Amino acid sequence: MRGPLHLAWRYMVHFRVKTAILVASITLIAFLPAGLNVLIGESAAQLTSRAEATPLLAGARGSPLELVLSSLYFGAETPETSSWAEAIRVSESGLAEAIPLYVRFRARTQPIVGTSLEYFDFRGLRLAAGRAMALLGECVVGSRAAERLDVGPGDTVISSPESVFDLAGVYPLKMRVAGVLAPSYGPDDEAVFVDVKTAWVIEGLGHGHRDLAAPGADRAVLARDGNRITANASVVQYNEITPENVASFHFHDDPASYPLTAFIAVPRDARSGVILRGRYEGGEERMQIVQPIDVMDELLDTVLTVRSYVVAAMGTVAFATLATAGLVFMLSLRLRRREIETIVKIGGSRLGVATVLASEVVVVLVLGVALAALLTALASRFGSDAIRAFLLS
Amino acid sequence: MGQSAMSCGEIAGGPAVASTDRIVQVEGLRFGYPEGDFSLGISAFEVRTREAVAVIGPSGSGKTTLLHLIAGIVRAREGRVLTQGVDVGGLDDAGRRDFRLRHIGLVFQEFELLEYLDVLDNILLPYRINASLRLDEAARERARSLAERLGIGDKLRRLPRQLSQGERQRAAVCRALVTAPALLLADEPTGNLDPANKGRVLDSLFDCAAESGTTLLAVTHDHEVLGRFDRVVDSKSFAARGGSPVSGSAP
């Protein structure tokens, strides 16, 4: 057996390009379906784990998928906003705790997530450095966001204007980094977390400026009407909230009307959850409350349907590839006819020749399948990281 | 031809061979390919041990077929072909292969070296293709020694395409002799060689055969080399001696 194996090996080494192409073909057709299954399975697990961990999500009526993707995965979708009052309504109902989410702004490419400290406990997020945000204008950044923005505790992050040409639009706010989160391998790693009030400051709903009642501030006063002072354009507005100027920051209008992308509703118990969902079922209701896992399952059903088509297509490609490899092998037999005849004339048996050829086929198959198994193992081992990176990028 | 230290003796195994001074005996042979109109008839033909015999004759007269019959590559329809006293045609396929491998060396006009094997592996090919021969250090040493003797000892790791035509044929001669066969069958061994290489290959062939006591039966069209053989047989004489005339065309 060693003789035929030796001949097969020498042949494959000599015609290494042809051998490599055949091995690569076998590797691909063996790996793609298995690897795709691993990667899709990992993607599904990644997506559903976060959705599973979120019992209920409430937001303005509209696309549930857009609501979930925006609020849970901090995607670029911008669903209709609901209001702070709705979150208060749920909290005050005693049925659930409401954790606000306002995801509209970005610091370069990283989403700025306005929320409350309860969010960190809810998601089980831990600090790797620094402390939690305590003051208006402070932020806590996710691990990947810290890398990308190259910031750590004590540094600052500036919110990005939504449009550089919109001079009257959102004013950039410089925020001090209070802490950096430990990796959680989810969308939280990419986010810059601020208190929801800080997000409203970025929106321009709250602001801080020089005290117009202070001595020497007359030049910035346009009009006075009792306690009501109207500033002119020369008034100095603060673009950073510091311990010195934090007292000057204030909000106009009724905060209950301030916007939220959504709020996570954490029911006291299962019954409370059912009641809460029932309250939002009415056709007149401006709000919707969804179970994120249902929304993601629906999305995944679509993905899995697509996967079955892809796998079927791959099966066809695999068949065509195998047929081509078989054809290449048959053609090589014709090219090797004289070699085979020489071996037989010298004293080799047809069985021996068949063993040489079969050894080549087996070695190619074994190498191809082994490589595919290795790739599949790597996909299993590192696929989750790759998927996270892909999903988060 | 004399025996020398180069002779390795025959490799044990296979059907028992008779000790005879006639290494090839053909009697009342009739042969034809099933798919062709060629037929060959030889009433009697023999080669004595250690003799160097050349078979000449026109193309299609059955010279190569005769070598194939003696080697047991094909079987006669009638008559007997005794090689070393063994009726090769009476052996089954495996027996004929084994006999050929142990007792007969073959040299082809177009060398028929395997392009993906280096010279050493080509020389050792008989050991690679049949489990009944044991590839041991003695076999490797024999291969190296033969290559050295034929002037290609420094090219053992080269591929056939890296050799000259003459070197390729010398490698093929080494392959034919590596199992120390009693009979060397050469089919147009110089047919593809220029005059300089022709002389060198023939020198090697005759020297090695003489030194190892191997009988040489060669088919050739080359009349310049006939003087080196002990005996020359014209294929036309097969019929003249009572066999049926050759008809059709043979491979």
XYZ file of C-alpha atoms in Angstrom:
644
model
C 0.000 0.000 0.000
C 2.947 2.283 0.625
C 4.021 2.092 -3.013
C 0.741 3.315 -4.499
C 0.476 5.976 -1.814
C 4.002 7.123 -2.586
C 3.233 7.358 -6.299
C -0.043 9.175 -5.596
C 1.706 11.622 -3.308
C 4.529 12.293 -5.779
C 1.966 12.883 -8.528
C 0.008 15.330 -6.403
C 3.133 17.161 -5.280
C 4.394 17.397 -8.860
C 1.057 18.714 -10.117
C 0.579 20.815 -7.027
C -1.428 23.582 -8.669
C -3.985 21.135 -10.006
C -4.045 19.358 -6.658
C -4.446 22.635 -4.785
C -7.353 23.660 -7.009
C -9.074 20.311 -6.455
C -8.469 20.448 -2.694
C -9.710 24.051 -2.565
C -12.835 23.071 -4.496
C -13.571 20.200 -2.147
C -12.837 22.418 0.854
C -15.228 25.082 -0.337
C -18.079 22.774 -1.184
C -17.670 20.990 2.138
C -17.148 24.117 4.204
C -19.669 26.547 2.788
C -22.868 24.782 3.892
C -21.400 23.828 7.274
C -19.763 27.211 7.795
C -22.880 29.038 6.697
C -24.942 27.044 9.175
C -22.498 27.859 11.958
C -22.372 31.545 11.100
C -26.117 31.923 10.620
C -26.750 29.966 13.805
C -24.306 32.212 15.643
C -25.889 35.328 14.139
C -29.306 34.120 15.191
C -28.064 33.402 18.697
C -26.446 36.822 18.906
C -29.566 38.589 17.746
C -32.004 36.607 19.807
C -29.980 36.584 23.042
C -30.308 40.344 23.370
C -33.939 40.263 22.337
C -34.625 37.409 24.746
C -33.099 39.414 27.562
C -35.464 42.291 26.889
C -38.976 41.419 28.093
C -40.956 44.301 26.581
C -40.112 47.302 24.500
C -42.469 50.248 24.129
C -42.337 52.986 21.565
C -44.367 54.986 19.126
C -46.660 52.931 16.905
C -44.969 52.015 13.668
C -42.651 49.279 12.479
C -41.875 46.923 15.386
C -38.701 45.806 13.630
C -37.483 49.370 13.248
C -38.257 50.007 16.893
C -36.358 46.922 18.031
C -33.356 47.430 15.761
C -33.066 51.060 16.732
C -33.552 50.640 20.466
C -31.868 47.307 21.112
C -29.166 47.264 18.479
C -28.690 51.023 18.140
C -29.137 50.821 14.382
C -29.414 53.803 12.101
C -33.194 53.518 11.900
C -35.107 56.542 13.241
C -38.558 55.449 14.297
C -41.169 57.889 15.476
C -40.442 59.058 18.983
C -42.621 58.525 22.005
C -42.422 60.742 25.065
C -41.019 60.719 28.527
C -44.604 60.967 29.764
C -45.324 57.482 28.413
C -42.441 56.048 30.382
C -43.709 57.822 33.490
C -47.175 56.448 32.819
C -45.880 52.880 32.766
C -43.731 53.377 35.833
C -46.551 54.927 37.754
C -48.881 52.092 36.763
C -46.839 49.862 39.051
C -46.883 47.158 36.413
C -43.321 47.601 35.191
C -40.160 49.545 35.574
C -39.455 51.784 32.574
C -35.900 52.278 31.359
C -35.729 55.135 28.848
C -33.805 54.969 25.597
C -33.131 57.885 23.338
C -30.938 56.885 20.410
C -30.629 59.661 17.901
C -27.213 61.259 18.084
C -23.744 60.015 17.370
C -20.226 60.767 18.422
C -18.503 60.250 15.088
C -19.736 56.771 14.176
C -20.665 55.662 17.682
C -24.295 55.900 18.805
C -25.043 58.104 21.794
C -27.599 56.323 23.942
C -29.555 58.433 26.365
C -30.780 56.253 29.216
C -30.764 55.919 32.989
C -28.456 54.136 35.399
C -30.976 51.294 35.628
C -29.991 50.308 32.120
C -26.524 49.196 33.259
C -27.961 46.947 35.942
C -30.564 45.615 33.565
C -27.952 44.639 30.962
C -25.436 43.508 33.564
C -22.833 45.951 32.268
C -19.705 46.351 34.341
C -17.209 49.156 34.449
C -13.665 48.350 33.386
C -12.356 51.777 34.346
C -13.622 54.958 35.960
C -17.074 55.326 37.446
C -20.689 55.538 36.385
C -22.028 58.801 35.018
C -23.184 60.976 37.869
C -23.509 64.464 36.458
C -25.263 66.008 33.550
C -22.854 66.066 30.634
C -20.941 62.950 31.647
C -20.838 59.782 29.617
C -19.815 56.157 29.949
C -18.427 54.561 26.815
C -18.560 50.956 25.666
C -15.282 49.082 25.219
C -15.230 49.207 21.412
C -16.401 52.794 21.380
C -13.555 53.698 23.741
C -11.106 52.059 21.322
C -12.549 53.717 18.291
C -12.822 57.149 19.849
C -9.519 56.603 21.626
C -10.823 57.863 24.925
C -10.679 56.847 28.560
C -11.884 58.249 31.849
C -11.225 61.990 32.050
C -11.204 62.455 28.275
C -13.998 64.128 26.404
C -16.324 63.036 23.631
C -18.069 65.477 21.334
C -21.455 64.751 19.838
C -21.519 65.067 16.084
C -23.781 67.574 14.377
C -26.474 65.844 12.381
C -25.694 68.050 9.418
C -22.766 70.409 9.060
C -24.912 72.675 6.923
C -27.715 72.974 9.487
C -26.480 75.916 11.561
C -29.678 76.011 13.570
C -29.636 72.307 14.244
C -28.180 70.200 16.994
C -25.323 71.916 18.742
C -22.284 69.705 19.508
C -21.856 68.992 23.191
C -18.529 68.117 24.739
C -19.051 65.340 27.276
C -16.621 64.161 29.888
C -15.934 60.418 29.968
C -16.653 59.158 33.474
C -15.982 55.492 32.820
C -15.365 52.752 30.269
C -17.432 49.576 30.256
C -15.971 46.100 30.206
C -16.637 44.218 26.941
C -20.090 42.663 26.831
C -19.797 41.470 23.209
C -22.936 43.216 22.123
C -24.123 46.546 20.782
C -23.451 48.128 24.179
C -19.742 47.898 23.428
C -20.193 50.362 20.603
C -22.291 52.905 22.430
C -21.639 56.146 24.275
C -24.058 56.192 27.195
C -25.333 59.431 28.629
C -28.133 60.297 30.957
C -31.294 60.851 28.950
C -31.279 64.477 30.093
C -27.844 64.933 28.530
C -29.282 63.580 25.290
C -31.999 66.196 25.514
C -29.334 68.862 26.031
C -27.666 67.661 22.824
C -31.080 67.963 21.175
C -31.227 71.567 22.372
C -34.153 71.028 24.714
C -31.976 72.012 27.606
C -29.102 74.425 27.607
C -26.778 76.435 29.789
C -25.606 79.973 29.314
C -24.203 82.890 31.218
C -26.489 84.132 34.002
C -28.355 87.061 32.452
C -29.351 88.352 35.896
C -25.717 88.600 36.935
C -24.009 91.970 37.032
C -22.389 92.888 33.730
C -24.732 90.684 31.673
C -26.805 93.599 30.375
C -25.116 93.572 26.965
C -26.546 90.117 26.355
C -30.091 91.087 27.339
C -32.520 91.864 24.576
C -35.572 92.524 26.750
C -36.770 92.253 30.338
C -40.362 91.589 31.346
C -40.504 91.139 35.084
C -38.700 87.885 35.799
C -38.675 87.019 32.136
C -35.427 87.927 30.390
C -34.894 87.506 26.663
C -31.274 87.166 25.575
C -29.834 88.504 22.354
C -27.496 86.621 20.055
C -24.404 87.645 21.995
C -25.269 85.486 24.971
C -22.569 82.870 25.634
C -23.976 79.357 25.503
C -21.966 76.554 27.035
C -21.011 73.645 24.832
C -19.601 71.696 27.748
C -21.196 70.955 31.080
C -18.749 71.508 33.909
C -19.170 71.644 37.696
C -18.866 75.404 37.345
C -21.626 75.882 34.802
C -23.872 72.907 35.477
C -26.177 75.054 37.600
C -26.908 77.238 34.619
C -28.273 74.344 32.612
C -32.016 74.197 32.510
C -34.841 72.834 30.413
C -37.658 74.702 28.844
C -41.147 73.353 28.309
C -42.558 70.337 30.094
C -40.030 67.502 30.328
C -42.904 65.050 30.103
C -43.167 65.956 26.433
C -39.499 65.282 25.763
C -38.772 62.552 23.232
C -37.708 58.955 23.715
C -36.953 56.397 21.030
C -38.412 53.728 23.273
C -38.353 52.454 26.788
C -37.682 49.005 28.059
C -40.546 47.860 30.246
C -39.486 45.346 32.871
C -42.737 43.901 34.260
C -42.976 43.160 37.944
C -44.197 39.699 37.045
C -45.677 37.783 34.135
C -49.212 38.865 34.943
C -48.168 42.525 34.971
C -46.577 42.016 31.591
C -49.790 40.602 30.142
C -51.825 43.451 31.569
C -49.370 46.007 30.247
C -49.459 44.505 26.787
C -53.234 44.535 26.897
C -53.266 48.233 27.591
C -51.413 48.934 24.391
C -53.543 46.705 22.197
C -56.208 49.308 21.465
C -56.473 50.654 17.972
C -56.560 54.220 19.266
C -53.313 53.785 21.111
C -50.421 55.893 19.779
C -47.961 53.554 21.414
C -46.993 49.971 20.769
C -45.416 47.522 23.141
C -43.633 44.518 21.687
C -41.807 41.453 22.845
C -38.476 41.868 21.035
C -37.945 38.105 20.772
C -41.144 37.792 18.705
C -39.951 40.531 16.362
C -36.503 38.992 15.998
C -37.931 35.506 15.499
C -39.983 36.877 12.655
C -36.855 38.433 11.167
C -34.912 35.216 11.647
C -37.652 33.182 10.025
C -37.064 35.252 6.937
C -33.298 34.846 7.259
C -33.647 31.088 7.739
C -35.890 30.837 4.707
C -33.220 32.637 2.723
C -30.658 30.256 4.211
C -32.546 27.236 2.942
C -32.489 28.755 -0.547
C -28.779 29.477 -0.226
C -28.059 25.953 0.991
C -30.074 24.521 -1.893
C -28.121 26.704 -4.307
C -24.898 25.558 -2.683
C -25.957 21.954 -3.095
C -26.331 22.582 -6.820
C -22.957 24.332 -6.950
C -21.412 21.467 -4.960
C -22.813 18.947 -7.416
C -21.496 20.958 -10.365
C -18.106 21.306 -8.682
C -17.898 17.607 -7.944
C -18.928 16.813 -11.500
C -16.214 19.160 -12.780
C -13.659 17.587 -10.435
C -14.754 14.165 -11.692
C -14.374 15.356 -15.269
C -10.891 16.702 -14.508
C -10.029 13.330 -13.015
C -11.382 11.416 -16.021
C -9.492 13.680 -18.416
C -6.316 13.180 -16.410
C -6.848 9.426 -16.775
C -6.814 9.833 -20.520
C -3.692 11.937 -20.325
C -2.092 9.260 -18.143
C -3.012 6.347 -20.369
C 0.591 5.716 -21.417
C 1.795 5.926 -17.855
C -0.810 3.357 -16.830
C 0.128 1.088 -19.726
C 3.809 1.335 -18.784
C 3.071 0.354 -15.202
C 1.010 -2.609 -16.360
C 3.671 -3.702 -18.849
C 6.386 -3.587 -16.225
C 4.352 -5.789 -13.936
C 1.892 -3.603 -12.072
C -1.669 -4.798 -11.764
C -4.751 -2.881 -12.856
C -5.768 -3.030 -9.233
C -2.456 -1.448 -8.267
C -3.006 1.328 -10.804
C -6.547 1.782 -9.509
C -5.108 1.969 -5.993
C -2.732 4.754 -7.075
C -5.580 6.701 -8.659
C -7.942 6.022 -5.781
C -5.240 7.148 -3.357
C -5.041 10.460 -5.187
C -8.814 10.892 -5.006
C -8.898 9.891 -1.351
C -5.996 12.185 -0.410
C -7.650 15.121 -2.215
C -10.966 14.371 -0.522
C -9.391 13.867 2.884
C -7.343 17.069 2.584
C -10.372 19.000 1.345
C -12.678 17.692 4.057
C -10.007 18.144 6.740
C -9.488 21.748 5.694
C -13.244 22.267 5.636
C -13.499 20.771 9.127
C -10.707 23.061 10.288
C -12.437 26.090 8.797
C -15.736 25.024 10.353
C -14.024 24.620 13.722
C -12.480 28.057 13.317
C -15.866 29.455 12.355
C -17.358 27.869 15.463
C -14.543 29.177 17.621
C -14.210 32.656 16.214
C -17.488 32.985 14.335
C -19.215 34.636 17.252
C -16.537 37.339 17.403
C -16.678 37.786 13.652
C -20.452 37.968 13.738
C -20.364 40.458 16.564
C -17.912 42.574 14.632
C -20.050 42.243 11.517
C -23.293 43.009 13.300
C -21.814 45.910 15.155
C -19.930 47.435 12.247
C 28.831 -12.703 -21.830
C 30.604 -12.925 -18.548
C 29.317 -12.622 -15.003
C 30.652 -9.808 -12.820
C 30.283 -8.356 -9.359
C 27.521 -6.174 -10.807
C 25.206 -9.145 -11.090
C 22.682 -9.137 -8.310
C 21.160 -12.522 -8.993
C 17.477 -13.112 -9.462
C 14.915 -12.134 -6.909
C 13.298 -15.089 -5.226
C 9.592 -15.824 -5.582
C 7.083 -16.418 -8.363
C 6.744 -19.552 -10.449
C 9.699 -21.923 -10.424
C 11.998 -21.369 -13.370
C 13.868 -24.171 -15.023
C 17.614 -24.180 -15.317
C 17.982 -24.263 -19.058
C 20.394 -22.961 -21.647
C 17.457 -21.771 -23.709
C 15.914 -18.844 -21.925
C 13.266 -18.298 -24.615
C 11.598 -21.063 -26.572
C 8.714 -20.387 -28.931
C 6.948 -23.357 -30.480
C 4.054 -23.378 -32.940
C 2.931 -19.931 -31.942
C -0.163 -18.332 -33.352
C -1.376 -14.979 -32.209
C -3.915 -12.384 -33.307
C -5.466 -9.320 -31.725
C -9.198 -9.769 -31.255
C -9.995 -6.327 -32.569
C -7.634 -6.360 -35.555
C -6.721 -8.335 -38.622
C -3.125 -8.792 -37.558
C -1.889 -12.312 -36.997
C 1.498 -13.694 -36.159
C 2.729 -17.222 -36.615
C 6.089 -18.556 -35.453
C 6.880 -22.226 -35.703
C 10.076 -22.044 -33.673
C 12.244 -19.400 -32.151
C 14.691 -19.555 -29.319
C 17.207 -17.482 -27.446
C 20.031 -18.990 -25.465
C 20.902 -17.813 -21.993
C 23.241 -14.786 -21.939
C 22.923 -14.393 -25.654
C 22.402 -10.960 -27.208
C 19.886 -11.268 -30.013
C 18.522 -8.588 -32.308
C 15.234 -9.007 -34.128
C 14.899 -6.958 -37.258
C 12.208 -6.701 -39.825
C 9.748 -4.341 -41.403
C 7.233 -2.432 -39.378
C 4.144 -4.451 -38.616
C 5.952 -7.759 -38.850
C 5.237 -8.600 -35.227
C 8.570 -7.832 -33.563
C 7.064 -5.907 -30.680
C 4.261 -8.440 -30.394
C 6.873 -11.156 -30.028
C 8.442 -9.276 -27.110
C 4.986 -8.885 -25.540
C 4.326 -12.614 -25.938
C 7.648 -13.511 -24.337
C 6.984 -11.078 -21.494
C 3.472 -12.399 -21.001
C 1.868 -9.036 -21.685
C -0.340 -10.832 -24.246
C -1.131 -14.515 -24.627
C -0.687 -16.745 -27.636
C -3.811 -18.268 -29.183
C -1.923 -21.444 -30.044
C 1.468 -22.837 -29.279
C 3.763 -22.248 -26.360
C 6.092 -19.519 -25.226
C 8.544 -20.794 -22.658
C 10.500 -18.139 -20.865
C 13.087 -19.557 -18.494
C 11.299 -22.823 -18.998
C 7.986 -21.424 -17.797
C 4.961 -21.505 -20.087
C 4.135 -17.871 -19.514
C 0.864 -18.099 -21.403
C -0.293 -20.774 -19.009
C -0.034 -18.455 -16.030
C -2.957 -16.362 -14.859
C -2.800 -12.561 -15.024
C -1.278 -12.163 -11.593
C 1.213 -14.937 -12.268
C 2.317 -13.366 -15.548
C 2.691 -9.946 -13.917
C 4.700 -11.430 -11.116
C 6.854 -13.421 -13.506
C 7.484 -10.353 -15.643
C 8.379 -8.269 -12.672
C 10.891 -10.773 -11.310
C 12.481 -12.231 -14.420
C 12.073 -9.769 -17.263
C 13.268 -6.222 -17.746
C 11.625 -4.032 -20.347
C 13.132 -1.085 -22.225
C 10.873 0.995 -24.470
C 11.633 3.170 -27.465
C 10.164 6.254 -25.789
C 11.659 5.585 -22.359
C 8.251 5.724 -20.655
C 9.575 7.326 -17.520
C 6.968 8.770 -15.170
C 7.325 12.531 -15.450
C 6.403 13.211 -11.822
C 8.975 10.851 -10.326
C 12.634 11.673 -9.994
C 15.218 9.371 -11.538
C 15.658 7.247 -8.421
C 11.925 6.749 -7.993
C 11.614 5.882 -11.680
C 14.338 3.282 -11.378
C 12.617 1.827 -8.321
C 9.194 1.855 -9.969
C 8.923 -1.977 -10.158
C 9.149 -2.040 -6.380
C 6.442 0.605 -6.020
C 3.837 -1.063 -8.188
C 3.854 -4.582 -6.885
C 3.711 -5.493 -3.236
C 5.445 -8.812 -3.928
C 8.767 -7.006 -4.343
C 10.219 -5.588 -1.193
C 11.704 -2.150 -1.451
C 14.568 -2.344 0.984
C 17.941 -0.715 1.318
C 19.494 -3.391 -0.899
C 17.122 -2.452 -3.711
C 17.905 1.214 -3.257
C 21.614 0.486 -3.259
C 21.205 -1.580 -6.433
C 19.382 1.335 -8.068
C 22.076 3.802 -7.052
C 24.811 1.447 -8.183
C 23.203 0.942 -11.581
C 22.711 4.671 -12.020
C 26.333 5.234 -11.137
C 27.385 2.572 -13.590
C 25.311 4.151 -16.356
C 26.614 7.649 -15.656
C 23.517 9.190 -14.128
C 24.461 8.674 -10.488
C 24.553 12.406 -9.901
C 21.099 12.915 -11.370
C 19.041 10.676 -9.132
C 16.953 13.541 -7.771
C 16.245 15.085 -11.138
C 12.974 14.776 -12.989
C 12.962 13.161 -16.444
C 12.365 16.514 -18.151
C 15.635 17.714 -16.647
C 17.589 14.942 -18.410
C 18.867 14.605 -21.948
C 17.324 11.969 -24.203
C 20.270 9.673 -23.675
C 20.122 10.086 -19.914
C 16.416 9.279 -19.936
C 17.004 6.055 -21.820
C 19.823 5.139 -19.455
C 17.432 5.741 -16.545
C 14.949 3.457 -18.305
C 17.671 0.808 -18.672
C 18.388 1.102 -14.948
C 14.682 0.566 -14.228
C 14.705 -2.539 -16.431
C 17.756 -3.961 -14.664
C 17.004 -3.015 -11.078
C 15.203 -6.274 -10.332
C 18.200 -8.195 -11.766
C 16.135 -9.906 -14.464
C 17.404 -12.910 -16.364
C 16.022 -11.534 -19.623
C 16.077 -7.973 -20.901
C 13.608 -7.161 -23.680
C 14.357 -3.905 -25.471
C 11.978 -2.464 -28.018
C 13.832 -0.043 -30.286
C 16.034 1.133 -27.415
C 17.943 3.577 -29.627
C 15.052 4.630 -31.839
C 14.783 8.097 -30.313
C 18.450 8.819 -29.791
C 21.026 10.783 -31.697
C 24.208 8.917 -32.737
C 26.268 10.005 -29.731
C 23.614 9.001 -27.234
C 22.850 5.874 -29.194
C 26.393 4.618 -28.720
C 26.459 5.459 -25.058
C 23.112 3.821 -24.321
C 24.068 0.682 -26.218
C 27.397 0.537 -24.400
C 25.541 0.779 -21.117
C 22.974 -1.774 -22.149
C 25.523 -4.335 -23.304
C 27.930 -3.730 -20.448
C 25.294 -4.068 -17.779
C 23.687 -7.074 -19.414
C 27.084 -8.729 -19.721
C 28.094 -7.933 -16.197
C 24.864 -9.188 -14.693
C 24.572 -12.189 -16.967
C 21.352 -10.945 -18.418
C 20.139 -12.205 -21.755
C 19.347 -9.414 -24.205
C 16.649 -9.615 -26.832
C 16.203 -6.367 -28.717
C 13.975 -5.286 -31.534
C 15.587 -2.711 -33.767
C 15.423 -1.026 -37.114
C 18.904 0.306 -36.736
C 21.247 -1.707 -38.909
C 24.289 0.184 -37.626
C 24.052 -1.506 -34.268
C 23.498 -5.069 -35.431
C 27.182 -5.894 -35.310
C 27.128 -5.681 -31.532
C 24.673 -8.560 -31.143
C 25.616 -12.233 -31.012
C 22.862 -13.084 -33.427
C 20.423 -11.236 -35.652
C 17.031 -12.696 -36.505
C 14.896 -11.357 -39.302
C 11.218 -11.507 -38.460
C 10.615 -12.725 -41.970
C 12.407 -15.937 -41.028
C 9.658 -16.824 -38.554
C 7.471 -17.745 -41.455
C 10.363 -19.201 -43.467
C 10.946 -21.683 -40.707
C 7.491 -23.041 -41.077
C 5.291 -20.535 -39.317
C 2.442 -18.763 -40.973
C 3.326 -15.569 -42.700
C 2.669 -12.423 -40.782
C -0.310 -10.497 -42.039
C -1.991 -7.272 -41.120
C -0.226 -4.735 -38.990
C 0.955 -5.174 -35.475
C 1.527 -2.566 -32.849
